[in-house]
XYZ file of C-alpha atoms in Angstrom:
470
model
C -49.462 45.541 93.205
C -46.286 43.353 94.004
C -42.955 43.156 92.218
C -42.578 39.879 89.592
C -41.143 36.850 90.805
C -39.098 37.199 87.754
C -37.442 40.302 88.485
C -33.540 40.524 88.788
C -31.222 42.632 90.499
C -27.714 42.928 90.151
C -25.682 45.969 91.998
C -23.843 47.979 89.357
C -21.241 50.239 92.036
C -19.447 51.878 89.821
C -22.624 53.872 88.704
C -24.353 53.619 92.304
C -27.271 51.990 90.463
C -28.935 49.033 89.984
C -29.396 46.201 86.355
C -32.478 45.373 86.996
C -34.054 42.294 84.020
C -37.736 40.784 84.092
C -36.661 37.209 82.523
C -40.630 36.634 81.862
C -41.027 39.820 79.614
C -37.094 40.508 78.998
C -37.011 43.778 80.246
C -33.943 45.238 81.106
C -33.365 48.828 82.703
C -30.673 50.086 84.652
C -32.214 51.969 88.005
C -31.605 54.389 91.093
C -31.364 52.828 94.499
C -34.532 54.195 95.364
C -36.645 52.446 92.835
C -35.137 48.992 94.281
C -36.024 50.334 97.585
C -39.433 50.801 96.146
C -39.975 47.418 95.129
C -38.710 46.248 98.090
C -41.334 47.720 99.851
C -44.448 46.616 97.828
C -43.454 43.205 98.421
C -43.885 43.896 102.139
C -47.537 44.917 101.417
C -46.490 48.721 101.779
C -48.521 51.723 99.518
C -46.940 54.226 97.242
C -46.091 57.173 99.375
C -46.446 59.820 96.517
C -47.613 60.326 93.366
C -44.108 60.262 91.938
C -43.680 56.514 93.289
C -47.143 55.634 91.780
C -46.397 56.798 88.447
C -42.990 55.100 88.720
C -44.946 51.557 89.216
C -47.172 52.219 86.296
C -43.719 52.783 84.514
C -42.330 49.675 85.774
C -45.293 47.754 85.452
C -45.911 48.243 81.650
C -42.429 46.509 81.705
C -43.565 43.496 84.028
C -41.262 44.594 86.728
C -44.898 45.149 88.975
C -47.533 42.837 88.430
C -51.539 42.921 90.143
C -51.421 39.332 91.773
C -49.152 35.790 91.599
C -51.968 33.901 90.856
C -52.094 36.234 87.619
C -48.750 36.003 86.777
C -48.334 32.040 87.722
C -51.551 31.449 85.023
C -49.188 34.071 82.496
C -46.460 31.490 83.067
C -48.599 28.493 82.176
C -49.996 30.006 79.205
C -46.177 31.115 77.702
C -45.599 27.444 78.202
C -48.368 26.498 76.854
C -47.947 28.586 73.517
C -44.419 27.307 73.492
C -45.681 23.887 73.221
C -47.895 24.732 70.627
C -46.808 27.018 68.626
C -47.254 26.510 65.099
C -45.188 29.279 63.004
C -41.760 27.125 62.408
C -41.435 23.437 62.241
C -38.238 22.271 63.299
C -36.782 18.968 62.158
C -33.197 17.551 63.208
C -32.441 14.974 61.204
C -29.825 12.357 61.740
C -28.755 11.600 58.787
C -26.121 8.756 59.974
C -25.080 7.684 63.912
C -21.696 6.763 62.521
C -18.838 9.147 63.207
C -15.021 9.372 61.335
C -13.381 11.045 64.781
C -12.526 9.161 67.752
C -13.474 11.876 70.916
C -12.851 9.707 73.508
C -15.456 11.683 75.775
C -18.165 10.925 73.172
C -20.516 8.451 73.107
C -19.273 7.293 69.840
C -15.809 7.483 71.031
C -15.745 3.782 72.731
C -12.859 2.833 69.799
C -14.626 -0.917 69.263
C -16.924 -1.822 66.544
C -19.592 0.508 67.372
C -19.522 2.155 64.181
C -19.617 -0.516 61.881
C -23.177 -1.212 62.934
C -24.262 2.228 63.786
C -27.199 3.158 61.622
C -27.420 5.016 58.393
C -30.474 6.688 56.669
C -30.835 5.551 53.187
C -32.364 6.971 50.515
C -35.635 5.065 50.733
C -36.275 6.419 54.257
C -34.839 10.553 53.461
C -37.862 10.025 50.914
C -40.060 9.183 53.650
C -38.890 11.656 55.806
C -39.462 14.729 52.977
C -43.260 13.027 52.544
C -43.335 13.489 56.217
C -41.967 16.698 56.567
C -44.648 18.144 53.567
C -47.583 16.691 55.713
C -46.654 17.982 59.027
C -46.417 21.709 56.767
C -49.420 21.254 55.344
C -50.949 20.323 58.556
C -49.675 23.211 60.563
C -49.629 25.847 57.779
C -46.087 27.186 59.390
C -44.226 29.452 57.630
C -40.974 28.328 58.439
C -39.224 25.352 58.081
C -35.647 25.005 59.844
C -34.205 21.778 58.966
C -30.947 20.718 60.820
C -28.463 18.248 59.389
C -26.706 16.407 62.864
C -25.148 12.660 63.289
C -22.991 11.305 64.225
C -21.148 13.334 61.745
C -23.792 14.197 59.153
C -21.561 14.514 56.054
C -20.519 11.258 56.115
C -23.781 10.961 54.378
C -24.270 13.796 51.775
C -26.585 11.903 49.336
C -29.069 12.434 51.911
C -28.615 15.732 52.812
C -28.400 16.685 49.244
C -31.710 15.241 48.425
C -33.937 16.214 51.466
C -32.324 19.987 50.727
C -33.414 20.123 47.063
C -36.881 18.733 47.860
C -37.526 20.361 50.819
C -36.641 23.567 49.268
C -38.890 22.668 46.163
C -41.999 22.239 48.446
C -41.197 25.068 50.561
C -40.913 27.296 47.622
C -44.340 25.956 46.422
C -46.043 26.927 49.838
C -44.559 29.912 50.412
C -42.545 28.838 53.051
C -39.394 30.032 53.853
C -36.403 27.291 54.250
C -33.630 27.715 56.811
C -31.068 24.746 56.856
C -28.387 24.069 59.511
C -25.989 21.968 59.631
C -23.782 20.400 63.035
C -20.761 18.954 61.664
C -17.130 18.323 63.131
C -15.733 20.158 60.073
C -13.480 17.682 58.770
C -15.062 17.215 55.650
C -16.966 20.481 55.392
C -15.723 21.959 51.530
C -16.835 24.494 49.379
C -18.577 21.969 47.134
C -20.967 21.381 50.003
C -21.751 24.769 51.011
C -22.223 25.851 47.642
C -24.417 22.555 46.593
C -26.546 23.800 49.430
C -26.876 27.427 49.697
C -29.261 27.937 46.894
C -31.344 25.767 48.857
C -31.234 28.118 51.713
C -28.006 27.007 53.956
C -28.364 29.582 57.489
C -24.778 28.580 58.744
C -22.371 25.449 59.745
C -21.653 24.818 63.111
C -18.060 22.958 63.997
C -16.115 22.578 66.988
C -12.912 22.806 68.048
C -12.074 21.914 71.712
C -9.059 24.382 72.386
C -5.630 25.353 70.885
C -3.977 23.290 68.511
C -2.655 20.408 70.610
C -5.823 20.039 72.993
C -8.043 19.583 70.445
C -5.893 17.286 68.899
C -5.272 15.073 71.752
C -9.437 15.634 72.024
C -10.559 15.244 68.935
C -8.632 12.570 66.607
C -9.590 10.832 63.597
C -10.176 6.624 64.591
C -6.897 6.385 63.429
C -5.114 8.941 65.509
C -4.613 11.268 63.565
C -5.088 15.415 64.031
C -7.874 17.314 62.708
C -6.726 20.599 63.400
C -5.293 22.261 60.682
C -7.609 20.124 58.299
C -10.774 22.229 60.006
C -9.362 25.442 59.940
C -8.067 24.871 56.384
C -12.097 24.170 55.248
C -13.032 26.788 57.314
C -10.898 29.395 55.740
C -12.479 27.908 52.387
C -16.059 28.630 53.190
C -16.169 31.428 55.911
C -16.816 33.549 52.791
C -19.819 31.614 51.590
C -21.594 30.845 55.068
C -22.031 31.653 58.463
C -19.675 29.657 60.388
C -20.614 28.590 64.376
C -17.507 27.678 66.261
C -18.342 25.480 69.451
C -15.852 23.507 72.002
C -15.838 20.809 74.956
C -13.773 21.581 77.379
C -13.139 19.873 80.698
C -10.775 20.715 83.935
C -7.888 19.384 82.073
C -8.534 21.575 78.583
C -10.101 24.653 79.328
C -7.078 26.782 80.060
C -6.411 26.133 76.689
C -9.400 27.859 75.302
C -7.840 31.351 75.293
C -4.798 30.515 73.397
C -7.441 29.370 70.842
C -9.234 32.691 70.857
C -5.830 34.739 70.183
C -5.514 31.897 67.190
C -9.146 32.097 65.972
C -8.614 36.540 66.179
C -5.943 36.394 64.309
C -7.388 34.339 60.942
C -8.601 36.163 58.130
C -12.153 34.409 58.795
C -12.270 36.351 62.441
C -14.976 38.424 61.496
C -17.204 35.931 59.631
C -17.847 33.702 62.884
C -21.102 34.371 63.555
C -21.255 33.054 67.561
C -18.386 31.526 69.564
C -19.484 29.246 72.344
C -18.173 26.750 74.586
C -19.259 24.224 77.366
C -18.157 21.554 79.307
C -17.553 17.483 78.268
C -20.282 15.055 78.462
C -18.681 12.584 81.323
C -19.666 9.268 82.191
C -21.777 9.389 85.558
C -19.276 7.232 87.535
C -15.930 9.475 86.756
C -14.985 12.025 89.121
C -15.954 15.113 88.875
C -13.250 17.623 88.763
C -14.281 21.052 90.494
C -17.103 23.372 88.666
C -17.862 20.437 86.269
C -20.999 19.028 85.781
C -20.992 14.559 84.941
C -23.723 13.698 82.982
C -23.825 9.716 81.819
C -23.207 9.010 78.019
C -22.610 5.272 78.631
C -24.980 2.941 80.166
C -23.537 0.544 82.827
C -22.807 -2.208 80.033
C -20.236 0.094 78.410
C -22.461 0.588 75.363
C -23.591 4.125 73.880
C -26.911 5.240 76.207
C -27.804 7.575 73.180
C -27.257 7.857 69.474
C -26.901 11.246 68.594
C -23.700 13.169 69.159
C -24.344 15.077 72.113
C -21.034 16.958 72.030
C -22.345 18.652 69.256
C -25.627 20.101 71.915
C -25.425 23.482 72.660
C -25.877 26.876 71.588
C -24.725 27.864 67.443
C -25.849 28.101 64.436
C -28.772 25.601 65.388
C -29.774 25.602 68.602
C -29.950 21.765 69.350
C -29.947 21.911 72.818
C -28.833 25.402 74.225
C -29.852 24.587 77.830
C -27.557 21.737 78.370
C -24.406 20.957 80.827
C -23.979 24.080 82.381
C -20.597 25.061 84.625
C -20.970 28.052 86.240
C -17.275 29.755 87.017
C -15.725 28.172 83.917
C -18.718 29.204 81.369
C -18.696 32.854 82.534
C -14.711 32.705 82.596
C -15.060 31.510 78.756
C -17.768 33.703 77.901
C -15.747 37.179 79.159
C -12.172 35.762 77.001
C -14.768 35.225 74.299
C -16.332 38.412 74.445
C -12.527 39.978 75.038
C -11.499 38.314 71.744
C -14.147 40.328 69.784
C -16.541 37.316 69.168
C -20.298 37.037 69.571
C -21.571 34.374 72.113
C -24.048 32.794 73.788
C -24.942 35.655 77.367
C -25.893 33.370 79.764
C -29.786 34.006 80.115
C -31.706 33.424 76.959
C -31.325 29.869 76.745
C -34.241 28.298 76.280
C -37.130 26.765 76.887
C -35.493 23.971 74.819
C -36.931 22.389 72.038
C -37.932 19.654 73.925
C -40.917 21.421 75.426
C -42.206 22.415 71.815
C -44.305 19.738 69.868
C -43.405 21.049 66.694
C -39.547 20.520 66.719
C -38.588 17.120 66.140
C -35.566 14.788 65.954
C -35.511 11.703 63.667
C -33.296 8.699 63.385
C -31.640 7.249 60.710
C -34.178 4.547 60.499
C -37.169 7.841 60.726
C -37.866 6.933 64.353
C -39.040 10.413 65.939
C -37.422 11.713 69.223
C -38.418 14.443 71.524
C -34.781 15.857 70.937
C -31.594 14.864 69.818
C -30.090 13.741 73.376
C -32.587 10.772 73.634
C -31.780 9.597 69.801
C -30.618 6.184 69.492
C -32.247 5.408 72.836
C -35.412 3.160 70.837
C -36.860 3.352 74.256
C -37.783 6.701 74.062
C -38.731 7.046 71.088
C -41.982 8.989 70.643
C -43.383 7.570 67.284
C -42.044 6.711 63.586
C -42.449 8.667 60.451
C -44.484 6.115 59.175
C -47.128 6.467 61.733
C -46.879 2.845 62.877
C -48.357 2.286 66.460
C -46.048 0.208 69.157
C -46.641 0.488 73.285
C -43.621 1.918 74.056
C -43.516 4.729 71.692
C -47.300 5.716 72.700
C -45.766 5.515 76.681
C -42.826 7.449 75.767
C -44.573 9.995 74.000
C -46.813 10.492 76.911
C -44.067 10.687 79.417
C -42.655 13.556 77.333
C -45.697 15.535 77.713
C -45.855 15.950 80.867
C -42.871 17.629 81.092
C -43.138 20.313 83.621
C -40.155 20.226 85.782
C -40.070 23.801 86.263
C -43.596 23.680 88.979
C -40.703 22.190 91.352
C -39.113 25.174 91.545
C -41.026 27.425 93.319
C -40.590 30.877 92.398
C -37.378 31.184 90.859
C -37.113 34.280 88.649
C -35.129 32.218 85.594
C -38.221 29.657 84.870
C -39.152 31.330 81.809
C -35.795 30.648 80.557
C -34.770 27.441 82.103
C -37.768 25.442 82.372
C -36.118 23.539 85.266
C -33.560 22.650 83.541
C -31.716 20.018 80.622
C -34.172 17.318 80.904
C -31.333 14.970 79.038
C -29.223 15.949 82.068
C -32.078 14.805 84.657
C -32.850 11.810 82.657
C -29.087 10.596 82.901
C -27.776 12.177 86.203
C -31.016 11.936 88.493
C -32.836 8.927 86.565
C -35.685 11.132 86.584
C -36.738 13.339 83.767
C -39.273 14.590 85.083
C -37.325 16.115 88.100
C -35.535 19.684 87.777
C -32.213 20.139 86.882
C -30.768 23.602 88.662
C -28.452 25.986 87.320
C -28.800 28.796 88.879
C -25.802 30.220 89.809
C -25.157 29.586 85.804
C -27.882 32.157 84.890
C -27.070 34.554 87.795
C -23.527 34.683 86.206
C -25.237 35.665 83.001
C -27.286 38.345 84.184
C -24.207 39.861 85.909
C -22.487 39.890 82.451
C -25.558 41.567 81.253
C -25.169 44.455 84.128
C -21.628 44.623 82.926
C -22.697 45.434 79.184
C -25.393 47.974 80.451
C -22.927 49.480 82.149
C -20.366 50.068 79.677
C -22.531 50.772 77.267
C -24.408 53.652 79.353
C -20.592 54.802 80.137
C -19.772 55.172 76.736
C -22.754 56.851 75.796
C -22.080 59.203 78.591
């Protein structure tokens, strides 16, 4: 018997005890020196030295704090990926409804102010028809029982037809199988209105997602129409107009320069009417271009290829955790996250803790992204790069979609890294951010320090809840 190499610890003082989480089976226990001490000494090789110690490992081991061998527990790993990957019980399908975008971020890859959306691509109706056909066979296929379908762009209500129409027939044909609909939507809130939430809750609307990227004036200065204008007060105003009818996601980009701004926003956002309605809070750090420099705790990751022209379609500010989780393992920074995460926890809001962030939906070949044109994409942060696309709706057969899709799975980036305890939740890493930063996919992408600060928040909870218990 040896302890997990998933296992743990974080020193809680004030009790004289210690958090101790599996991140394999999720277990989390708070625990006496001595049981540490315990562990501790089975991974030297050392026996139980009483019958109270040995029925403390069989206690500990029905957790997965104590496992019989590694080799057992590497092939346990394999086989959770392996299930992820497979798993049938919920399809997942983004779809893009348009690439073009009414805001002007200028750290987004649709920011670049030129003529980029004029051309950017649009689903019509012809192809959301294709795409429901689509959808129906891959449920028919799998027999899942769940269908979440995400709404993203670009901004995605710049093209309602479309969503309208893949919502009512999706939630025709899931009604037929017995299959229950759950529909998302990632949207910079501008022109989120009643009329749209209520067109689409009978069709089974989960929650809206928007962002705003700090107090008033930063997100203004962050976030402006193509024209210049402010979205502020326009956002909040919708928001205030549906909060009643939907869950509402609030997400933000922040960078060196904005996120001391963030907690003024949190007194603003506790002090609205709608406080208690936002289901989850969460922020994270700008998508920068690869040659700017980094300011201090920030990660770069590159938007825009070397020509100047968008290096993917999708609007990655929009990745991260919410209402849908796009891409919750993305673009972590490690002292300003947990720094956000505490004011956001202070401020009475739910958020994202730090730890159970993935494996992404990248690793899963039932979640899929598709284009505007019903090109198919392992996830949303490759979108509107054709090269890596991974097949078309229409099943048509070209070389580089058959290469692509073959390069995506063999992801594995997490056999690089050794025996960290956070693989089961990290899975080496945003493979977007490897793709872009390292120019290898395939090649881990470390955070760490990110989930150690998360676990320590989770010691934090235990501990005040056990204290107020107590």
């Amino acid at each position: 018997m040896l302890p997990s190499m998933f296992n743990v610890k974080v020193p809680v003082a004030e009790r004289n005890e210690v958090f101790l989480m599996n991140t394999f089976t999720d277990a989390q226990v708070m625990v006496t020196p001595d049981v540490v001490e315990l562990l501790d000494r089975l991974a030297a090789g050392e026996s139980p030295r009483a019958e109270s110690e040995r029925a403390t490992i069989e206690e500990l081991a029905a957790h997965g704090f104590v496992v019989n061998d590694r080799a057992q527990e590497r092939r346990d790993l394999e086989a959770f990926f392996r299930e992820v990957r497979e798993g049938t019980e919920t399809l997942k399908v983004t779809v893009l409804t348009t690439l073009q975008c009414n805001f002007a971020c200028d750290y987004c890859i649709q920011g670049d102010h030129g003529d980029y959306n004029k051309t950017a691509a649009r689903m019509s109706m012809e192809t959301a028809a294709r795409v429901a056909d689509w959808t129906e066979s891959r449920l028919a296929h799998l027999g899942s029982s769940r269908l979440v379908l995400t709404f993203f762009g670009g901004e995605p209500l710049l093209n309602l037809p479309v969503m309208y129409y893949m919502a009512s027939r999706l939630h025709a044909s899931c009604e037929a199988r017995g299959v229950e609909l759950v529909i998302n939507i990632i949207t910079n809130g501008l022109l989120l209105t009643r009329e749209v939430v209520e067109r689409l809750n009978p069709y089974g609307l989960n929650g809206v997602k928007i962002t705003l990227d700090g107090d008033r004036d930063t997100h203004n200065r962050m976030r402006p129409l193509r024209g210049g204008q402010g979205t502020f007060d326009k956002i909040i105003k919708n928001v205030r107009e549906v909060a009643h009818l939907t869950k509402i996601a609030v997400g933000g980009n922040f960078d060196a320069d904005t996120v001391d701004s963030y907690p003024a926003l949190l007194d603003f956002l506790s002090e609205q009417e709608f406080a208690d309605k936002l289901s989850k809070v969460t922020f994270k750090p700008v998508i920068r271009e690869k040659t700017q420099a980094a300011a201090k705790g920030l990660i770069p990751l590159t938007p825009i290829a070397a020509d100047g022209k968008p290096l993917n379609g999708a609007c990655m500010t929009s990745a991260g955790t919410g209402v849908s989780r796009v891409c919750d393992s993305c673009n972590f920074v490690d002292e300003k996250m947990s720094f956000l995460r505490e004011e956001t926890k202070k401020h009475g809001f739910t958020t994202a803790d730090g730890v159970h962030m993935g494996p992404c939906e990248i690793h899963k070949n039932n979640a899929h992204t598709i284009g505007p044109d019903g090109s198919l994409f392992a996830c949303p942060g490759f979108a509107g790069e054709a090269l890596q696309s991974i097949g078309h709706i229409d099943g048509r057969r070209e070389e580089y979609r058959t290469q692509a899709q073959r390069n995506f799975e063999r992801l594995q980036a997490w056999t690089e890294c050794n025996d960290c305890a956070f693989i089961p939740v990290c899975a080496g890493g945003c493979t977007v951010a490897s793709h872009n930063e390292l120019g290898n996919m395939h090649a881990p992408n470390c955070h760490k320090t990110s989930f150690e600060a998360g676990v320590l928040t989770l010691a934090r909870d235990a501990a005040r809840d056990l204290a107020a218990v107590n």
